[in-house]
GROMACS .gro file of C-alpha atoms in nm:
model
  467
    1MET     CA    1  10.971  12.738  13.365
    2THR     CA    2  10.863  12.385  13.280
    3LEU     CA    3  10.607  12.337  13.007
    4ARG     CA    4  10.260  12.271  13.146
    5ILE     CA    5   9.979  12.132  12.930
    6TYR     CA    6   9.609  12.103  13.008
    7ASN     CA    7   9.538  11.731  13.014
    8THR     CA    8   9.174  11.658  12.934
    9LEU     CA    9   9.209  11.319  13.104
   10ALA     CA   10   9.326  11.475  13.432
   11ARG     CA   11   9.108  11.786  13.389
   12GLY     CA   12   9.390  12.019  13.479
   13LEU     CA   13   9.733  12.152  13.397
   14GLU     CA   14  10.024  11.911  13.435
   15GLU     CA   15  10.397  11.949  13.398
   16PHE     CA   16  10.502  11.780  13.078
   17SER     CA   17  10.796  11.548  13.035
   18PRO     CA   18  10.817  11.293  12.754
   19ILE     CA   19  10.821  10.921  12.822
   20GLU     CA   20  11.149  10.895  12.633
   21PRO     CA   21  11.379  11.180  12.741
   22GLY     CA   22  11.431  11.431  12.462
   23HIS     CA   23  11.176  11.272  12.227
   24VAL     CA   24  10.806  11.359  12.206
   25ARG     CA   25  10.565  11.126  12.028
   26MET     CA   26  10.239  11.296  11.931
   27TYR     CA   27   9.933  11.167  11.747
   28VAL     CA   28   9.657  11.396  11.616
   29CYS     CA   29   9.336  11.282  11.450
   30GLY     CA   30   9.331  11.416  11.097
   31MET     CA   31   9.068  11.464  10.832
   32THR     CA   32   8.812  11.236  10.671
   33VAL     CA   33   8.881  11.323  10.310
   34TYR     CA   34   8.547  11.336  10.132
   35ASP     CA   35   8.538  11.715  10.089
   36LEU     CA   36   8.751  12.028  10.115
   37CYS     CA   37   8.880  12.128  10.459
   38HIS     CA   38   8.695  12.403  10.642
   39LEU     CA   39   8.818  12.658  10.894
   40GLY     CA   40   8.752  12.420  11.184
   41HIS     CA   41   9.002  12.178  11.029
   42ALA     CA   42   9.242  12.468  10.978
   43ARG     CA   43   9.226  12.549  11.347
   44SER     CA   44   9.316  12.195  11.453
   45MET     CA   45   9.603  12.181  11.203
   46VAL     CA   46   9.741  12.519  11.313
   47VAL     CA   47   9.701  12.444  11.685
   48PHE     CA   48   9.905  12.125  11.672
   49ASP     CA   49  10.152  12.277  11.428
   50VAL     CA   50  10.218  12.546  11.689
   51ALA     CA   51  10.248  12.279  11.960
   52GLN     CA   52  10.506  12.076  11.771
   53ARG     CA   53  10.699  12.393  11.675
   54TRP     CA   54  10.718  12.496  12.039
   55LEU     CA   55  10.829  12.152  12.151
   56LYS     CA   56  11.106  12.167  11.891
   57ALA     CA   57  11.199  12.520  12.004
   58GLY     CA   58  11.255  12.366  12.347
   59GLY     CA   59  11.515  12.133  12.200
   60LEU     CA   60  11.296  11.825  12.181
   61ARG     CA   61  11.276  11.583  11.892
   62VAL     CA   62  10.916  11.539  11.781
   63THR     CA   63  10.763  11.246  11.596
   64TYR     CA   64  10.430  11.387  11.485
   65VAL     CA   65  10.165  11.161  11.332
   66ARG     CA   66   9.847  11.305  11.178
   67ASN     CA   67   9.634  11.041  11.011
   68ILE     CA   68   9.406  11.051  10.709
   69THR     CA   69   9.076  10.864  10.713
   70ASP     CA   70   9.031  10.755  10.352
   71ILE     CA   71   8.756  10.495  10.397
   72ASP     CA   72   8.428  10.589  10.560
   73ASP     CA   73   8.052  10.594  10.496
   74LYS     CA   74   8.065  10.957  10.382
   75ILE     CA   75   8.355  10.887  10.147
   76ILE     CA   76   8.177  10.591   9.988
   77ARG     CA   77   7.855  10.791   9.947
   78ARG     CA   78   8.033  11.092   9.796
   79ALA     CA   79   8.231  10.879   9.552
   80LEU     CA   80   7.913  10.702   9.439
   81ASP     CA   81   7.732  11.037   9.402
   82ASN     CA   82   8.022  11.174   9.197
   83GLY     CA   83   8.048  10.865   8.981
   84GLU     CA   84   8.417  10.829   9.063
   85SER     CA   85   8.631  10.574   9.243
   86ILE     CA   86   8.698  10.609   9.614
   87ARG     CA   87   9.071  10.635   9.544
   88SER     CA   88   9.017  10.912   9.290
   89LEU     CA   89   8.809  11.112   9.539
   90THR     CA   90   9.046  11.065   9.833
   91ASP     CA   91   9.360  11.136   9.628
   92ARG     CA   92   9.202  11.459   9.506
   93MET     CA   93   9.095  11.567   9.852
   94ILE     CA   94   9.433  11.481  10.006
   95ALA     CA   95   9.607  11.694   9.741
   96ALA     CA   96   9.367  11.979   9.825
   97LEU     CA   97   9.434  11.931  10.199
   98HIS     CA   98   9.808  11.961  10.139
   99GLN     CA   99   9.764  12.276   9.930
  100ASP     CA  100   9.554  12.439  10.202
  101ALA     CA  101   9.787  12.332  10.484
  102ASP     CA  102  10.096  12.449  10.294
  103ALA     CA  103   9.933  12.786  10.230
  104LEU     CA  104   9.874  12.828  10.606
  105GLY     CA  105  10.239  12.756  10.683
  106ILE     CA  106  10.164  12.423  10.847
  107GLU     CA  107  10.466  12.195  10.855
  108ARG     CA  108  10.405  11.844  10.724
  109PRO     CA  109  10.380  11.586  11.003
  110THR     CA  110  10.652  11.326  11.038
  111HIS     CA  111  10.405  11.058  10.927
  112GLU     CA  112  10.069  11.098  10.756
  113PRO     CA  113   9.928  10.745  10.740
  114ARG     CA  114   9.626  10.659  10.528
  115ALA     CA  115   9.382  10.427  10.702
  116THR     CA  116   9.357  10.195  10.401
  117ASP     CA  117   9.729  10.115  10.433
  118TYR     CA  118   9.683   9.982  10.787
  119VAL     CA  119   9.393   9.739  10.754
  120PRO     CA  120   9.612   9.436  10.850
  121GLN     CA  121   9.714   9.613  11.172
  122MET     CA  122   9.348   9.691  11.245
  123LEU     CA  123   9.253   9.327  11.199
  124GLY     CA  124   9.537   9.224  11.429
  125LEU     CA  125   9.412   9.461  11.697
  126ILE     CA  126   9.056   9.333  11.660
  127GLY     CA  127   9.190   8.980  11.702
  128GLN     CA  128   9.361   9.080  12.027
  129LEU     CA  129   9.037   9.230  12.157
  130GLU     CA  130   8.847   8.916  12.062
  131GLN     CA  131   9.098   8.700  12.251
  132ARG     CA  132   9.053   8.920  12.559
  133GLY     CA  133   8.675   8.887  12.543
  134LEU     CA  134   8.625   9.251  12.447
  135ALA     CA  135   8.504   9.194  12.091
  136TYR     CA  136   8.239   8.971  11.939
  137GLN     CA  137   8.087   8.911  11.598
  138SER     CA  138   7.716   8.985  11.575
  139SER     CA  139   7.452   8.806  11.370
  140ASN     CA  140   7.483   9.055  11.082
  141GLY     CA  141   7.857   8.994  11.043
  142ASP     CA  142   7.979   9.313  11.213
  143VAL     CA  143   8.240   9.283  11.486
  144ASN     CA  144   8.158   9.501  11.788
  145TYR     CA  145   8.338   9.617  12.100
  146ALA     CA  146   8.176   9.512  12.430
  147VAL     CA  147   8.186   9.844  12.615
  148ARG     CA  148   8.066   9.714  12.952
  149LYS     CA  149   8.354   9.466  12.969
  150PHE     CA  150   8.613   9.746  12.974
  151ASP     CA  151   8.664   9.899  13.317
  152GLY     CA  152   8.699  10.274  13.309
  153TYR     CA  153   8.497  10.346  12.997
  154GLY     CA  154   8.410  10.716  13.011
  155LYS     CA  155   8.719  10.832  13.200
  156LEU     CA  156   8.823  11.079  12.928
  157SER     CA  157   8.483  11.233  12.862
  158GLY     CA  158   8.358  11.206  13.219
  159LYS     CA  159   8.055  11.009  13.101
  160SER     CA  160   7.954  10.713  13.314
  161LEU     CA  161   7.775  10.405  13.189
  162ASP     CA  162   7.479  10.507  13.403
  163GLU     CA  163   7.458  10.840  13.216
  164LEU     CA  164   7.480  10.658  12.885
  165ARG     CA  165   7.221  10.400  12.989
  166ALA     CA  166   6.941  10.608  12.837
  167GLY     CA  167   7.035  10.443  12.510
  168GLU     CA  168   6.916  10.111  12.649
  169ARG     CA  169   6.557  10.226  12.594
  170VAL     CA  170   6.632  10.199  12.223
  171ALA     CA  171   6.599   9.852  12.074
  172VAL     CA  172   6.932   9.680  12.019
  173LEU     CA  173   6.991   9.683  11.646
  174ASP     CA  174   7.225   9.496  11.417
  175GLY     CA  175   7.291   9.216  11.663
  176LYS     CA  176   7.467   9.428  11.927
  177HIS     CA  177   7.470   9.283  12.277
  178ASP     CA  178   7.429   9.633  12.416
  179PRO     CA  179   7.333   9.968  12.256
  180LEU     CA  180   7.657  10.117  12.390
  181ASP     CA  181   7.874   9.874  12.191
  182PHE     CA  182   8.046  10.019  11.884
  183VAL     CA  183   8.159   9.865  11.560
  184LEU     CA  184   8.516   9.752  11.497
  185TRP     CA  185   8.461   9.579  11.162
  186LYS     CA  186   8.171   9.645  10.927
  187SER     CA  187   8.052   9.356  10.713
  188ALA     CA  188   8.028   9.426  10.341
  189LYS     CA  189   7.700   9.565  10.208
  190PRO     CA  190   7.567   9.473   9.861
  191GLU     CA  191   7.550   9.837   9.748
  192GLU     CA  192   7.910   9.914   9.843
  193PRO     CA  193   8.184   9.898   9.576
  194ALA     CA  194   8.446   9.625   9.580
  195GLU     CA  195   8.722   9.877   9.659
  196ALA     CA  196   8.552   9.941   9.996
  197GLN     CA  197   8.590   9.576  10.098
  198TRP     CA  198   8.876   9.374  10.246
  199SER     CA  199   8.891   9.005  10.326
  200SER     CA  200   8.918   8.914  10.694
  201PRO     CA  201   8.859   8.626  10.936
  202TYR     CA  202   8.515   8.784  10.988
  203GLY     CA  203   8.425   8.791  10.622
  204SER     CA  204   8.450   9.064  10.363
  205GLY     CA  205   8.414   9.416  10.502
  206ARG     CA  206   8.596   9.727  10.618
  207PRO     CA  207   8.717   9.877  10.945
  208GLY     CA  208   8.510  10.098  11.172
  209TRP     CA  209   8.630  10.455  11.223
  210HIS     CA  210   8.759  10.425  11.580
  211ILE     CA  211   8.982  10.123  11.524
  212GLU     CA  212   9.174  10.309  11.253
  213CYS     CA  213   9.340  10.553  11.491
  214SER     CA  214   9.420  10.288  11.753
  215ALA     CA  215   9.600  10.077  11.492
  216MET     CA  216   9.787  10.361  11.323
  217SER     CA  217   9.904  10.526  11.647
  218CYS     CA  218  10.027  10.193  11.784
  219ALA     CA  219  10.206  10.103  11.460
  220LEU     CA  220  10.389  10.436  11.435
  221LEU     CA  221  10.431  10.549  11.798
  222GLY     CA  222  10.399  10.236  12.010
  223GLU     CA  223  10.137  10.119  12.257
  224SER     CA  224  10.194  10.424  12.480
  225PHE     CA  225  10.299  10.771  12.369
  226ASP     CA  226  10.312  11.129  12.496
  227ILE     CA  227  10.036  11.342  12.344
  228HIS     CA  228   9.711  11.259  12.169
  229GLY     CA  229   9.530  11.553  12.017
  230GLY     CA  230   9.225  11.653  11.820
  231GLY     CA  231   8.917  11.870  11.820
  232ALA     CA  232   8.690  11.889  12.124
  233ASP     CA  233   8.418  11.713  11.926
  234LEU     CA  234   8.633  11.399  11.914
  235GLN     CA  235   8.658  11.363  12.290
  236PHE     CA  236   8.345  11.147  12.288
  237PRO     CA  237   8.292  10.898  12.143
  238HIS     CA  238   8.599  10.878  11.918
  239HIS     CA  239   8.879  10.929  12.169
  240GLU     CA  240   8.690  10.746  12.442
  241ASN     CA  241   8.659  10.448  12.209
  242GLU     CA  242   9.026  10.470  12.111
  243ILE     CA  243   9.118  10.436  12.478
  244ALA     CA  244   8.887  10.137  12.521
  245GLN     CA  245   9.032   9.963  12.215
  246SER     CA  246   9.401  10.041  12.266
  247GLU     CA  247   9.414   9.992  12.642
  248GLY     CA  248   9.183   9.692  12.622
  249ALA     CA  249   9.427   9.524  12.385
  250SER     CA  250   9.759   9.629  12.541
  251GLY     CA  251   9.681   9.682  12.907
  252HIS     CA  252   9.885  10.007  12.893
  253ALA     CA  253   9.780  10.373  12.898
  254LEU     CA  254   9.738  10.494  12.540
  255ALA     CA  255   9.855  10.855  12.583
  256ARG     CA  256   9.999  11.045  12.877
  257VAL     CA  257   9.838  11.378  12.776
  258TRP     CA  258   9.513  11.439  12.588
  259MET     CA  259   9.483  11.780  12.419
  260HIS     CA  260   9.162  11.912  12.262
  261ASN     CA  261   9.125  12.236  12.069
  262GLY     CA  262   8.806  12.442  12.090
  263PHE     CA  263   8.547  12.489  11.820
  264VAL     CA  264   8.532  12.756  11.554
  265ARG     CA  265   8.191  12.919  11.591
  266VAL     CA  266   7.963  13.108  11.357
  267ASP     CA  267   7.670  13.288  11.524
  268ASN     CA  268   7.749  13.098  11.846
  269GLU     CA  269   7.716  12.758  11.678
  270LYS     CA  270   7.998  12.516  11.607
  271MET     CA  271   8.120  12.540  11.248
  272SER     CA  272   8.061  12.202  11.087
  273LYS     CA  273   7.964  12.042  10.760
  274SER     CA  274   7.664  11.875  10.919
  275LEU     CA  275   7.520  12.214  11.018
  276GLY     CA  276   7.601  12.366  10.680
  277ASN     CA  277   7.751  12.679  10.840
  278PHE     CA  278   8.110  12.617  10.740
  279PHE     CA  279   8.356  12.809  10.527
  280THR     CA  280   8.624  12.614  10.346
  281ILE     CA  281   8.983  12.723  10.385
  282ARG     CA  282   8.981  12.807  10.014
  283GLU     CA  283   8.680  13.031  10.047
  284VAL     CA  284   8.846  13.222  10.328
  285LEU     CA  285   9.173  13.249  10.135
  286GLN     CA  286   8.986  13.411   9.849
  287GLN     CA  287   8.931  13.710  10.077
  288TYR     CA  288   9.228  13.704  10.313
  289ASP     CA  289   9.595  13.616  10.281
  290ALA     CA  290   9.704  13.293  10.446
  291GLU     CA  291   9.922  13.447  10.718
  292THR     CA  292   9.631  13.664  10.834
  293VAL     CA  293   9.417  13.350  10.868
  294ARG     CA  294   9.692  13.176  11.064
  295PHE     CA  295   9.734  13.483  11.288
  296PHE     CA  296   9.357  13.494  11.346
  297ILE     CA  297   9.377  13.136  11.477
  298VAL     CA  298   9.701  13.171  11.674
  299ARG     CA  299   9.608  13.481  11.871
  300ALA     CA  300   9.325  13.293  12.045
  301HIS     CA  301   9.405  13.026  12.304
  302TYR     CA  302   9.368  12.683  12.150
  303ARG     CA  303   9.113  12.562  12.408
  304SER     CA  304   8.884  12.864  12.379
  305PRO     CA  305   8.602  12.906  12.125
  306LEU     CA  306   8.708  13.099  11.815
  307ASN     CA  307   8.440  13.325  11.670
  308TYR     CA  308   8.459  13.361  11.294
  309SER     CA  309   8.360  13.681  11.116
  310ASP     CA  310   8.498  13.910  10.848
  311ALA     CA  311   8.538  14.179  11.114
  312HIS     CA  312   8.764  13.953  11.322
  313LEU     CA  313   8.975  13.865  11.020
  314ASP     CA  314   8.997  14.231  10.915
  315ASP     CA  315   9.120  14.311  11.265
  316ALA     CA  316   9.373  14.027  11.247
  317ARG     CA  317   9.506  14.161  10.917
  318ALA     CA  318   9.543  14.512  11.060
  319ALA     CA  319   9.717  14.377  11.372
  320LEU     CA  320   9.958  14.162  11.173
  321LYS     CA  321  10.032  14.464  10.956
  322ARG     CA  322  10.149  14.651  11.268
  323LEU     CA  323  10.400  14.375  11.344
  324TYR     CA  324  10.532  14.376  10.988
  325THR     CA  325  10.551  14.756  10.996
  326ALA     CA  326  10.795  14.730  11.286
  327LEU     CA  327  11.007  14.477  11.096
  328GLY     CA  328  10.992  14.686  10.779
  329ALA     CA  329  11.126  14.989  10.965
  330VAL     CA  330  11.461  14.813  11.020
  331PRO     CA  331  11.645  14.755  10.690
  332ARG     CA  332  11.861  14.466  10.813
  333PRO     CA  333  11.729  14.285  11.124
  334ALA     CA  334  11.988  14.075  11.303
  335ASP     CA  335  11.994  13.707  11.211
  336VAL     CA  336  11.895  13.534  11.535
  337SER     CA  337  11.982  13.169  11.479
  338ALA     CA  338  11.956  13.085  11.850
  339ILE     CA  339  11.723  13.277  12.080
  340ASP     CA  340  11.864  13.394  12.413
  341TRP     CA  341  11.578  13.294  12.641
  342THR     CA  342  11.716  13.507  12.924
  343GLN     CA  343  11.648  13.823  12.723
  344PRO     CA  344  11.346  13.990  12.892
  345PHE     CA  345  11.110  13.983  12.593
  346ALA     CA  346  11.213  13.627  12.504
  347ALA     CA  347  11.176  13.514  12.865
  348ARG     CA  348  10.821  13.649  12.883
  349PHE     CA  349  10.734  13.492  12.548
  350LYS     CA  350  10.866  13.159  12.671
  351ALA     CA  351  10.674  13.184  12.998
  352ALA     CA  352  10.353  13.241  12.802
  353MET     CA  353  10.409  12.948  12.568
  354ASP     CA  354  10.516  12.720  12.852
  355GLU     CA  355  10.178  12.776  13.018
  356ASP     CA  356   9.966  12.548  12.801
  357PHE     CA  357  10.086  12.700  12.471
  358GLY     CA  358   9.955  13.045  12.573
  359THR     CA  359   9.963  13.211  12.233
  360PRO     CA  360   9.745  13.514  12.327
  361GLU     CA  361   9.999  13.621  12.590
  362ALA     CA  362  10.289  13.535  12.358
  363VAL     CA  363  10.138  13.750  12.080
  364ALA     CA  364  10.099  14.034  12.331
  365VAL     CA  365  10.474  14.012  12.393
  366LEU     CA  366  10.534  14.038  12.018
  367PHE     CA  367  10.338  14.364  12.008
  368GLU     CA  368  10.531  14.507  12.301
  369LEU     CA  369  10.855  14.409  12.132
  370ALA     CA  370  10.733  14.564  11.804
  371SER     CA  371  10.669  14.891  11.987
  372GLU     CA  372  11.026  14.885  12.115
  373VAL     CA  373  11.156  14.811  11.765
  374ASN     CA  374  10.957  15.107  11.629
  375ARG     CA  375  11.102  15.331  11.899
  376THR     CA  376  11.467  15.224  11.877
  377LYS     CA  377  11.504  15.081  11.524
  378ASP     CA  378  11.734  14.829  11.693
  379ALA     CA  379  11.842  14.553  11.453
  380ALA     CA  380  11.891  14.298  11.733
  381LEU     CA  381  11.539  14.353  11.865
  382ALA     CA  382  11.397  14.333  11.514
  383GLY     CA  383  11.577  14.003  11.465
  384LEU     CA  384  11.438  13.877  11.794
  385LEU     CA  385  11.085  13.980  11.688
  386LYS     CA  386  11.117  13.774  11.371
  387ALA     CA  387  11.270  13.477  11.555
  388LEU     CA  388  11.000  13.470  11.823
  389GLY     CA  389  10.732  13.499  11.556
  390GLY     CA  390  10.890  13.203  11.381
  391CYS     CA  391  10.832  12.988  11.690
  392ILE     CA  392  10.460  13.005  11.615
  393GLY     CA  393  10.487  13.020  11.236
  394LEU     CA  394  10.452  13.397  11.187
  395LEU     CA  395  10.653  13.694  11.054
  396GLN     CA  396  10.876  13.492  10.822
  397GLY     CA  397  10.773  13.676  10.506
  398ASP     CA  398  10.928  13.984  10.352
  399PRO     CA  399  10.784  14.287  10.538
  400GLN     CA  400  10.765  14.508  10.231
  401ALA     CA  401  10.594  14.237  10.029
  402PHE     CA  402  10.336  14.191  10.304
  403LEU     CA  403  10.279  14.562  10.360
  404HIS     CA  404  10.249  14.643   9.992
  405ALA     CA  405  10.080  14.325   9.870
  406GLY     CA  406   9.867  14.417   9.572
  407ALA     CA  407  10.019  14.763   9.533
  408GLY     CA  408  10.160  14.853   9.193
  409VAL     CA  409  10.051  14.525   9.039
  410ASP     CA  410  10.027  14.466   8.669
  411ASP     CA  411   9.655  14.471   8.596
  412ALA     CA  412   9.706  14.305   8.259
  413ALA     CA  413   9.906  14.023   8.414
  414ILE     CA  414   9.634  13.961   8.673
  415ASP     CA  415   9.364  13.962   8.406
  416ALA     CA  416   9.569  13.714   8.203
  417ALA     CA  417   9.606  13.486   8.507
  418ILE     CA  418   9.230  13.506   8.569
  419ALA     CA  419   9.167  13.407   8.206
  420GLN     CA  420   9.405  13.112   8.242
  421ARG     CA  421   9.222  13.007   8.558
  422ALA     CA  422   8.885  13.029   8.381
  423GLN     CA  423   9.021  12.809   8.102
  424ALA     CA  424   9.153  12.556   8.356
  425LYS     CA  425   8.811  12.546   8.525
  426ALA     CA  426   8.640  12.497   8.189
  427GLU     CA  427   8.870  12.200   8.128
  428ARG     CA  428   8.794  12.073   8.482
  429ASN     CA  429   9.161  12.106   8.567
  430TRP     CA  430   9.087  12.201   8.927
  431ALA     CA  431   9.446  12.161   9.045
  432GLU     CA  432   9.569  12.421   8.795
  433ALA     CA  433   9.282  12.655   8.876
  434ASP     CA  434   9.364  12.629   9.246
  435ARG     CA  435   9.734  12.684   9.178
  436ILE     CA  436   9.663  13.008   8.994
  437ARG     CA  437   9.432  13.133   9.269
  438GLN     CA  438   9.689  13.044   9.538
  439GLU     CA  439   9.963  13.216   9.339
  440LEU     CA  440   9.758  13.534   9.315
  441ALA     CA  441   9.665  13.511   9.684
  442ALA     CA  442  10.034  13.497   9.771
  443GLN     CA  443  10.067  13.831   9.589
  444GLY     CA  444   9.781  13.975   9.794
  445ILE     CA  445   9.528  13.949   9.511
  446VAL     CA  446   9.185  13.834   9.624
  447LEU     CA  447   8.959  13.674   9.362
  448LYS     CA  448   8.581  13.689   9.382
  449ASP     CA  449   8.379  13.456   9.162
  450GLY     CA  450   8.030  13.574   9.072
  451PRO     CA  451   7.759  13.535   8.808
  452GLY     CA  452   7.924  13.801   8.594
  453GLY     CA  453   8.268  13.641   8.610
  454THR     CA  454   8.573  13.680   8.832
  455THR     CA  455   8.681  14.012   8.980
  456TRP     CA  456   8.979  14.092   9.199
  457GLU     CA  457   9.095  14.333   9.466
  458SER     CA  458   9.403  14.387   9.681
  459ALA     CA  459   9.376  14.227  10.024
  460ALA     CA  460   9.616  14.491  10.157
  461ASP     CA  461   9.404  14.777  10.026
  462LYS     CA  462   9.093  14.623  10.181
  463ALA     CA  463   9.261  14.583  10.517
  464GLY     CA  464   9.415  14.930  10.496
  465ALA     CA  465   9.077  15.086  10.433
  466LEU     CA  466   8.939  14.919  10.745
  467SER     CA  467   9.234  14.967  10.979
   0.00000   0.00000   0.00000
């Protein structure tokens, strides 16, 4: 079966074949690094990690770019509030992002460009747009994109200019020719630090958010590439504006396929920092081991809403435990270095994944295979279970370690580690404090910080009591 992917631009499933045979070029919008990543960010990272793993499992070479936005209004404001430099804040948050992503088993992208390293490319792209009559400098020094001069604006989101025209009732501010126009280059403001300013033909300033991704994707993947991904909230205006910028400058289609993952929801509302209903990855990892969190994300289809609750994570832990129980029942599973995709379980797994990365159906196959492993204790089937799980970043740990995480631990050693962590926090050595917590989490030890100090419990015992 040929891989089919839901293309947001076409509003339907399409057979996928890369522009360059055997080589997939994929760009995914990454994080704006002014704070710790929350579970919504985790979902996007896991979703596209699974996608690139499956593409590789199909024998394709993948060049995967996930950018970092390290200059932005929120970043400047947070750095000023903290009394630290922008670079200090963004370096710290990028290190935290990597720790969280590594914990969740997310493979590092091929390239992880920082926006501030690509300002010359952004200015070059703005110059191209200006030459084509699609960009203009306003009276306040900003450079804006003239939306109405780009045919096809709204084709990704399905929004027409007529639908967006309601904004015209609002007075045109900041010298824009039209309320729909968006900023490409922001002129420097007196209150902004010097490190947030670059020289340009338009005066001192910094890039707008949308132009960053257009410049970085073009620089690393070319004017046209195979897959552009991100959260559903980026479809409009961010991705719509990327299309307008990139295609307005080059005259070529930016991406062949547009993929968007669904929201993580809490009480039927999107999890987001603006709503204040978010849980950071680190907060969740204080209660649940990282593979359980990954499994919780993977067993839902990437385009569907994902409802967050302790009950759902408890259920995910219990379900994952059943898969590891099957692996643990076979002392020496076969080493499956190359999966035989004609094998019935493997063929059904592949059919599920080839239908728009259908992880729920693929996980169902894993459970059926686990039942067969439990019944037969067959080493070849156990090896296949582990190999198929590996295609989506699961079941690569030691079964006994997972099943007995937290059992028979040295209480004194844990207490000593907690004391070391408390000392690191007192010295504001957050990296060391996080390292200790992550190390304990890997052993199945969940820390809970409270007014009376830090307590701990075994994640395995908690899940076992609920399963």
